[in-house]
Coordinates of C-alpha atoms in Angstrom, one line a residue:
X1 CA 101.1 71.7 91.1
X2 CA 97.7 72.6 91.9
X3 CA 97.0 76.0 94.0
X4 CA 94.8 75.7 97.0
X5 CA 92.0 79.0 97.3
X6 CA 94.9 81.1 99.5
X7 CA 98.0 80.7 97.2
X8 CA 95.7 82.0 94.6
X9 CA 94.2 84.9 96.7
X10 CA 97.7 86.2 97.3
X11 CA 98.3 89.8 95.9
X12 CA 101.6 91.5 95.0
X13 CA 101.9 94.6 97.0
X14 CA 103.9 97.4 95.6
X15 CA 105.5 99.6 98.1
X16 CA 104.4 103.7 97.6
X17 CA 107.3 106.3 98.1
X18 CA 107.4 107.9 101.9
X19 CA 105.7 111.5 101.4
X20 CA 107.8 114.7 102.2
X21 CA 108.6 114.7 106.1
X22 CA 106.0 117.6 107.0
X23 CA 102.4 116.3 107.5
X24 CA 100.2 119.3 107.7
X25 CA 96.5 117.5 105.4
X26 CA 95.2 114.1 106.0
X27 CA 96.1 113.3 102.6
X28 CA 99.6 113.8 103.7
X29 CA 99.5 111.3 106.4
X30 CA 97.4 108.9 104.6
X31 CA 100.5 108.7 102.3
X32 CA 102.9 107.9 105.4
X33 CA 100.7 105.3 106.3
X34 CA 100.0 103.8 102.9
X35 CA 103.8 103.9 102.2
X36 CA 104.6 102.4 105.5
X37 CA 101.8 99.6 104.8
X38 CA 103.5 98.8 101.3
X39 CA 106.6 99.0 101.8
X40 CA 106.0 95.8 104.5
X41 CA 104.5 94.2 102.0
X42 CA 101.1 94.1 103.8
X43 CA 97.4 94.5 101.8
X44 CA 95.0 97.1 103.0
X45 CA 92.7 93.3 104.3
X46 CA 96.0 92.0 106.4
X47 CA 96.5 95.3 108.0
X48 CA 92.9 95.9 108.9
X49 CA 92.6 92.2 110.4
X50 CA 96.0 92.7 112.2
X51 CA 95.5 96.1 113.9
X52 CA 91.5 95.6 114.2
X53 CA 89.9 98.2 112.0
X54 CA 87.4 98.0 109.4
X55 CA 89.0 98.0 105.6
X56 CA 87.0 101.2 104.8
X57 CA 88.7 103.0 107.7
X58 CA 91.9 102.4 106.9
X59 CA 91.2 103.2 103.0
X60 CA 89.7 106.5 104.3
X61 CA 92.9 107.1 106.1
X62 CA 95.0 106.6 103.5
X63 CA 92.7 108.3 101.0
X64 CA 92.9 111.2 103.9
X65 CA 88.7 110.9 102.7
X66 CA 85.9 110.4 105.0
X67 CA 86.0 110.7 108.5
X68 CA 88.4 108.9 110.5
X69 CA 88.7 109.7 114.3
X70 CA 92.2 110.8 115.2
X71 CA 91.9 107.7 118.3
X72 CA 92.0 105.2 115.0
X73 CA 94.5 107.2 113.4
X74 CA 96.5 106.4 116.3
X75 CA 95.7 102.9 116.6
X76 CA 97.0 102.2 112.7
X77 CA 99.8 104.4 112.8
X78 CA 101.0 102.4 116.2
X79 CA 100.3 99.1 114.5
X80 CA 102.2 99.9 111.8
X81 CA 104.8 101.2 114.1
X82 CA 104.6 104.4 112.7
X83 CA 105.7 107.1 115.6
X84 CA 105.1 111.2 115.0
X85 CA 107.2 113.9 116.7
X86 CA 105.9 117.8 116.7
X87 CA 107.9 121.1 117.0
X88 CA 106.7 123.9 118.4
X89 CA 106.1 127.3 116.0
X90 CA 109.0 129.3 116.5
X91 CA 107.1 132.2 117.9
X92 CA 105.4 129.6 120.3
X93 CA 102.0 130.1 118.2
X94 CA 101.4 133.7 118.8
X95 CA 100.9 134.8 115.0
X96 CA 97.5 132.9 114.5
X97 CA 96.8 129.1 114.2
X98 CA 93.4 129.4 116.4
X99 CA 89.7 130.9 115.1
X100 CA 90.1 133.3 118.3
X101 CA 88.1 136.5 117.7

C-alpha cells in the first residue's frame, strides 16, 4: 500500500501531564494548555489552523516565552475548551499584590 503526502505527514502526539491546579507564571499555564492540546491528540499546526493563531503564538504560550496578549490567551484556551475560575485572597487583597506606593 502506497501512502499519499498526508498519511505520511501524520505525527504521533504524546499527551503531557495536567500541571498542578494553581497557575500563578505563564509557564504554568502554558503547561495546562499544552497538556490539554496533547492529551486530544491535536499538533501544535492543527490547533493553530483550528482556533486561528499563528504556530509561534501558541508555542510562545505554551513555552510561557515571548509575548502573548492575554486576548489570544483567551482565544486558545476557549478553543481548546479550557475554562479558568479565580478565588479571591482571603484578606480580599489588603496585604500587597499591587506596586502602590
Amino acid at each position: 500500500m502506497i501512502l499519499g503526502k498526508k498519511d505520511q505527514c501524520m505525527r504521533t502526539v504524546k499527551a503531557t501531564p495536567h500541571p498542578a491546579p494553581l497557575i500563578t507564571h505563564p509557564q504554568q499555564l502554558g503547561a495546562l494548555v499544552r497538556a490539554v492540546r496533547t492529551a486530544s491528540g491535536l499538533t501544535l499546526e492543527e490547533t493553530a489552523l483550528s482556533v486561528k493563531v499563528a504556530k509561534q503564538t501558541l508555542q510562545n504560550l505554551e513555552t510561557g516565552t515571548g509575548t502573548v496578549s492575554l486576548a489570544l490567551a483567551f482565544k486558545v484556551m476557549n478553543g481548546l475548551g479550557i475554562r479558568l475560575t479565580w478565588q479571591a485572597p482571603p484578606d480580599g487583597g489588603r496585604s500587597g499584590g499591587t506596586d502602590a506606593a
